Coordinates of N, CA and C in Angstrom, one line a residue:
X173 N 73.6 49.0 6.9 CA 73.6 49.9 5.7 C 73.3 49.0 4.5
X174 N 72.5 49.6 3.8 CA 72.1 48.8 2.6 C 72.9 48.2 1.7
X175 N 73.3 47.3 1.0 CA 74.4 47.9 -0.2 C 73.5 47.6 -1.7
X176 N 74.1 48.9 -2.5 CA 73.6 49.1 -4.0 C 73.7 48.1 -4.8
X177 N 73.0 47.4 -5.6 CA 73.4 46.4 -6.6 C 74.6 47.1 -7.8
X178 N 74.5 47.9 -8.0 CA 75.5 48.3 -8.1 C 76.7 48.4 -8.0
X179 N 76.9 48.2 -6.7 CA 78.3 47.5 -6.0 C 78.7 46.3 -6.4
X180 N 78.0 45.4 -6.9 CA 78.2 44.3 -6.5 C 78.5 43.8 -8.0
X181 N 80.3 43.3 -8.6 CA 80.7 43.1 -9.3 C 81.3 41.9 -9.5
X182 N 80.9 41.2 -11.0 CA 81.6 40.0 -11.4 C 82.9 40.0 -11.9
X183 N 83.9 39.5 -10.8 CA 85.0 39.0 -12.1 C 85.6 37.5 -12.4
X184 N 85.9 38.0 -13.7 CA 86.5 36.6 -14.0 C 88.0 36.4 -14.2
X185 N 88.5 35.7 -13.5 CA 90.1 35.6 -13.2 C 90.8 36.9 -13.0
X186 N 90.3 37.6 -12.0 CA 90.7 38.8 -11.6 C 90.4 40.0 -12.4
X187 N 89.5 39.7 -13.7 CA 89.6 41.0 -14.2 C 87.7 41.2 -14.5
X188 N 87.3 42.6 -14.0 CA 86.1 42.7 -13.7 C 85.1 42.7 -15.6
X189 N 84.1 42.0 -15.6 CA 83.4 41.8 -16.5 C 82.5 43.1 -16.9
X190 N 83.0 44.1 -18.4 CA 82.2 45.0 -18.0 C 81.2 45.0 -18.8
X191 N 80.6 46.2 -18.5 CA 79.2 46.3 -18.7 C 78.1 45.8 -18.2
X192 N 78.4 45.0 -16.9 CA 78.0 44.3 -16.1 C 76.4 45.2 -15.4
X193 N 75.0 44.5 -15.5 CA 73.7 45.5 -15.2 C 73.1 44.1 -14.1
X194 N 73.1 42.9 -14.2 CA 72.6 42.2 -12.8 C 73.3 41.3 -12.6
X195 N 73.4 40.6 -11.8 CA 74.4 39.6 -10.8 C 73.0 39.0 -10.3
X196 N 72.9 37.3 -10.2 CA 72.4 36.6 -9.1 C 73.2 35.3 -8.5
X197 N 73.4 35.3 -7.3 CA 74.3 34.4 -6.7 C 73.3 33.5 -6.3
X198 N 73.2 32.2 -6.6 CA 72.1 31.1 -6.1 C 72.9 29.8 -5.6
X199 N 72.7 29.6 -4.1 CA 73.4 28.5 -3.4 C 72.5 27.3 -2.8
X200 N 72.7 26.2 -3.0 CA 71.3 24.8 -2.5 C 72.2 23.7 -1.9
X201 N 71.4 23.3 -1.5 CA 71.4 21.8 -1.0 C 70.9 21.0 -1.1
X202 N 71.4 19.3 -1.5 CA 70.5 18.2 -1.5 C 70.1 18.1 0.2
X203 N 69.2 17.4 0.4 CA 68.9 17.0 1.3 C 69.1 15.2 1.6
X204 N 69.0 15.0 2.8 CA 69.1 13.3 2.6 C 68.5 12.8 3.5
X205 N 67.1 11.9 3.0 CA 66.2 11.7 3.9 C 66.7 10.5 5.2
X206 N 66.3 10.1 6.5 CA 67.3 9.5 7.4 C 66.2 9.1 8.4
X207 N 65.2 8.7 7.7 CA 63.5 8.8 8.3 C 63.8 7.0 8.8
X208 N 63.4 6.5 10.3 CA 63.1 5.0 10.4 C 61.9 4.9 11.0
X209 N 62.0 4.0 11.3 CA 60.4 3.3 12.3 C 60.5 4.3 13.6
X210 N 61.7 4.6 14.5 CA 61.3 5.4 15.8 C 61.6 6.9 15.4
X211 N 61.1 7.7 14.3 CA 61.2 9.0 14.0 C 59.8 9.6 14.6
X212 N 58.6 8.9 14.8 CA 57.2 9.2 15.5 C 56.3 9.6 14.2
X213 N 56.3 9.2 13.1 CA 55.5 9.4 12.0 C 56.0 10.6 11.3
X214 N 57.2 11.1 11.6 CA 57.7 11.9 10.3 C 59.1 12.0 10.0
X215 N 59.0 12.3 8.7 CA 60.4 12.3 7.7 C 61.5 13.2 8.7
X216 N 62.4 12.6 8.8 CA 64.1 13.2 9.5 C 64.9 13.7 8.0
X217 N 65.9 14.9 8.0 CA 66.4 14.8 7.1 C 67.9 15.3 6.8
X218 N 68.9 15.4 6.4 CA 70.2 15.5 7.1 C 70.9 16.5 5.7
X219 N 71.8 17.4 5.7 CA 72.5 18.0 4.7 C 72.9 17.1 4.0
X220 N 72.7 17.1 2.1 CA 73.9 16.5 1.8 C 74.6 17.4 0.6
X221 N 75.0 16.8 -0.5 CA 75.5 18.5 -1.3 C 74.9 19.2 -1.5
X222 N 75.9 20.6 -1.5 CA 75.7 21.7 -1.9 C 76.1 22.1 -3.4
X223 N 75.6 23.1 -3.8 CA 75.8 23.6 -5.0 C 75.7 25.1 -5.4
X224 N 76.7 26.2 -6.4 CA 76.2 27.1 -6.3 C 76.1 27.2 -8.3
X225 N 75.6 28.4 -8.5 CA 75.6 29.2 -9.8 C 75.7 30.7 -9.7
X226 N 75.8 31.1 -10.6 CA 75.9 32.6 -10.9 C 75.5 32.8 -12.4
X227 N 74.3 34.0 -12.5 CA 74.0 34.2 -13.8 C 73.9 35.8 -13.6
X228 N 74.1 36.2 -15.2 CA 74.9 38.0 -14.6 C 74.4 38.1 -16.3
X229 N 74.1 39.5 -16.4 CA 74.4 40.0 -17.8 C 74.3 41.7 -17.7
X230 N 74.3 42.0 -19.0 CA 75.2 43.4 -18.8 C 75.0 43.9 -20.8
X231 N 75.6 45.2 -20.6 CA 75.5 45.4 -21.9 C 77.4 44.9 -22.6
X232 N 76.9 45.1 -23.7 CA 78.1 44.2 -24.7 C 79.3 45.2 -25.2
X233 N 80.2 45.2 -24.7 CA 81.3 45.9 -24.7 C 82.4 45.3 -25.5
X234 N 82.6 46.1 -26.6 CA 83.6 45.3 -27.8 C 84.9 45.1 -27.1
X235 N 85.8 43.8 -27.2 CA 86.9 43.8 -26.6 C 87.1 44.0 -25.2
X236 N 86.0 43.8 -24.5 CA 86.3 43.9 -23.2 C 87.1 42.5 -22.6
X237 N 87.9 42.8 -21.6 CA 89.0 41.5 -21.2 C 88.1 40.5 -20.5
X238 N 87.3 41.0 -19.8 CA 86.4 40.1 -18.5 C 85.6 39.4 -19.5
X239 N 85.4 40.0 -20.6 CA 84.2 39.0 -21.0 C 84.5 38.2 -22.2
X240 N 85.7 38.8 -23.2 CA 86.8 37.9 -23.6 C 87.0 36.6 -22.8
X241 N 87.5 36.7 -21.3 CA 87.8 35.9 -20.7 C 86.9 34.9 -20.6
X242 N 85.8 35.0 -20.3 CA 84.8 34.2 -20.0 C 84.3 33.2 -21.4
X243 N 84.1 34.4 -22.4 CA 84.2 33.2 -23.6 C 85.3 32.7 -24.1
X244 N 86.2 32.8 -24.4 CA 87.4 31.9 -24.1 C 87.2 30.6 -23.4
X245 N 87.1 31.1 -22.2 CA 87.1 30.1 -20.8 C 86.2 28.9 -21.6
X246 N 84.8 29.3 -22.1 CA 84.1 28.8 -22.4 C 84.0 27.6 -23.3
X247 N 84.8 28.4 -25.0 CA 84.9 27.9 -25.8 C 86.1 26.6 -25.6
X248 N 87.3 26.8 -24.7 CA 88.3 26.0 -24.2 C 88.0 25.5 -23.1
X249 N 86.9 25.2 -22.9 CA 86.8 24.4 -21.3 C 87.6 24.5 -20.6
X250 N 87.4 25.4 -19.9 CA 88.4 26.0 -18.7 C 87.9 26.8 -17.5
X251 N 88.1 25.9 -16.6 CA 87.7 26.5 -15.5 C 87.9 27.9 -15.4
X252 N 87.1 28.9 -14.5 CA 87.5 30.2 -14.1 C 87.1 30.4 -13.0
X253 N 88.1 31.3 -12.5 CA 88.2 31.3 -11.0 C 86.9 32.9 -11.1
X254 N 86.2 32.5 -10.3 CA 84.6 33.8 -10.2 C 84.8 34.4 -9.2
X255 N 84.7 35.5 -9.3 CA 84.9 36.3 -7.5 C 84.1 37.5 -7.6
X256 N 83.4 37.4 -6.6 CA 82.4 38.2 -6.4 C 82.9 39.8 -5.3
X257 N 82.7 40.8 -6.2 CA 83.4 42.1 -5.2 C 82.2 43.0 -5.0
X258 N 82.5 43.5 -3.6 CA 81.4 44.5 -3.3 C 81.9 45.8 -2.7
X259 N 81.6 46.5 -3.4 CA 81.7 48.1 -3.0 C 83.4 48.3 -3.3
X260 N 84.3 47.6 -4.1 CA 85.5 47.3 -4.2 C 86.0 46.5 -3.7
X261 N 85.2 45.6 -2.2 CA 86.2 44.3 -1.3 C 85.6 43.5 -2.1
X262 N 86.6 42.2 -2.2 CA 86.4 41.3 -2.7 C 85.6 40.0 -1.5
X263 N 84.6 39.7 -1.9 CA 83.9 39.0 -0.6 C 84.2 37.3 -0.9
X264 N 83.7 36.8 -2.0 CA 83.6 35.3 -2.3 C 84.3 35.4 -3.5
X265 N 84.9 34.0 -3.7 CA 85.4 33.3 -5.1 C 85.3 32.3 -5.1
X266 N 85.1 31.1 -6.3 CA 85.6 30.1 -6.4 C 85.4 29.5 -7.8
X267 N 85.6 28.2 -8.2 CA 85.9 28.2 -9.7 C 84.5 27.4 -9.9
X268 N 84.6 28.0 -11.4 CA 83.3 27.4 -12.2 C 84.0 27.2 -13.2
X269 N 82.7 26.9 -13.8 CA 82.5 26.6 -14.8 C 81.8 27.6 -16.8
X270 N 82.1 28.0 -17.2 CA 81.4 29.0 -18.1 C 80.4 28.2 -18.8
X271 N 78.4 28.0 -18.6 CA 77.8 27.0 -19.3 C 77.3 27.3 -20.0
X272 N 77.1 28.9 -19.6 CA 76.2 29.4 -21.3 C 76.2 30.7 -21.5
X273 N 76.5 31.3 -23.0 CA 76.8 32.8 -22.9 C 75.9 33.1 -23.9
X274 N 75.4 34.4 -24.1 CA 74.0 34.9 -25.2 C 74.6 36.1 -25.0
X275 N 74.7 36.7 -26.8 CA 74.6 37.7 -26.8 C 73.7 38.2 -27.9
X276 N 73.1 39.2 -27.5 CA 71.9 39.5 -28.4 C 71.9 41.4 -29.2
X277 N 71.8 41.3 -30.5 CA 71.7 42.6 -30.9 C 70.5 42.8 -31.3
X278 N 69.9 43.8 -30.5 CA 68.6 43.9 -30.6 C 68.6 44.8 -31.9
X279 N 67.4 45.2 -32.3 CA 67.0 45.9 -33.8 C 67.3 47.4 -33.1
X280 N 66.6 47.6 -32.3 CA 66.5 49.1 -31.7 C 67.1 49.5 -30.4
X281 N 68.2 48.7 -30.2 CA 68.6 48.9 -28.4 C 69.8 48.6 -28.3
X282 N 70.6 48.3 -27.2 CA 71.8 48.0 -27.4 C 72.4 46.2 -27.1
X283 N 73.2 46.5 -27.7 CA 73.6 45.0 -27.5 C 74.1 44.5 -26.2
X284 N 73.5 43.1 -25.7 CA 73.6 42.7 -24.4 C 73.9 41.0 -24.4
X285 N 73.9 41.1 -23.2 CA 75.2 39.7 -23.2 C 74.4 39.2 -21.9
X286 N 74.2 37.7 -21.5 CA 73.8 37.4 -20.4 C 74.7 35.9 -20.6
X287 N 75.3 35.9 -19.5 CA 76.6 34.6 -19.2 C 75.8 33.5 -17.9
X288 N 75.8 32.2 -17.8 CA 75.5 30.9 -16.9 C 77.2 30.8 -15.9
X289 N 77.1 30.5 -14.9 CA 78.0 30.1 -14.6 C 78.1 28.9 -13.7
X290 N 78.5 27.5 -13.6 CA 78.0 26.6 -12.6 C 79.4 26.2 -11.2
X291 N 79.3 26.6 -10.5 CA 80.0 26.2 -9.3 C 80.6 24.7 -9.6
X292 N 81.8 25.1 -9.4 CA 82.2 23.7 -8.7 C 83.7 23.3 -7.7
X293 N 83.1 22.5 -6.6 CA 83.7 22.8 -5.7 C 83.1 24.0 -4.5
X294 N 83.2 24.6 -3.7 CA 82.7 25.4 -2.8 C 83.2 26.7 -3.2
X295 N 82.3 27.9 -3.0 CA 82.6 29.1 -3.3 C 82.9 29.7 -1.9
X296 N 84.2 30.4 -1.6 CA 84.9 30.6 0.1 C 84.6 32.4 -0.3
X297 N 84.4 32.5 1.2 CA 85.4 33.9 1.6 C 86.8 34.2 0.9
X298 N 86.7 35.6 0.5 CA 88.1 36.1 0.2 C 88.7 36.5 1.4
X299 N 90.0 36.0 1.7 CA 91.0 36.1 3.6 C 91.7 37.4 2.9
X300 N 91.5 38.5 3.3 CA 92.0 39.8 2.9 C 93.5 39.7 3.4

C-alpha cells in the first residue's frame, strides 16, 4: 500500500513541526577503497561511514512549538532529538543537529519556512 507524503511527519523533541509541506530523508556512505596487486585489475571497496540529513519546509505558523523548538535548538546549539512519524507511528529518530533555517515572506503568498538538519550519530527504528 502506498503511503501519502502526507503522512509523513517531522518532529522535533516530540512535538510535531507545523505547517509542515515536504520532508526528504537522505542517508550515504563513505566508501573505503581496499584495492591490492591480487584484486585482478579492479578497485575492491568496503563500507565506511555513514551519514544522514533531513531537510523539510512548510508554511510559517506564528508561535508554533515544533518550530519554536527547532530555532531555539538552533540559536543555542542544541542537539534535537528528530523523529520521523508516519501515518501516526513513529518509524525513525535520532539526534541532529539544526544547520540552517529560512524563513521567507513572500510579497504575494504566504510565508514559508525551510529548516537543514544534519544527523549525528545513527538514526534507529522507534521499538514501539
Amino acid at each position: 500500500m502506498a503511503v501519502k507524503g502526507v503522512d509523513i511527519l517531522i518532529l522535533v523533541n516530540g512535538t510535531i513541526v507545523g505547517g509542515q509541506r515536504g520532508a526528504t530523508l537522505s542517508e550515504s556512505v563513505e566508501t573505503i577503497e581496499t584495492t591490492h596487486k591480487l584484486t585482478s585489475g579492479f578497485k575492491e571497496f568496503e563500507y565506511g561511514f555513514g551519514e544522514w540529513t533531513v531537510s523539510a519546509d512548510g508554511v510559517y505558523i506564528k508561535g508554533d512549538a515544533g518550530y519554536v523548538a527547532l530555532r531555539d535548538a538552533m540559536r543555542n546549539k542544541q542537539k534535537v532529538t528528530l523523529r520521523i512519524q508516519e501515518e501516526g507511528v513513529n518509524l525513525e529518530q535520532g539526534q541532529a543537529l539544526v544547520t540552517s533555517r529560512e524563513l521567507e515572506g513572500a510579497y504575494d503568498g504566504e510565508a514559508t519556512y525551510s529548516v537543514e538538519f544534519q544527523g549525528t550519530g545513527a538514526i534507529t527504528p522507534v521499538v514501539a
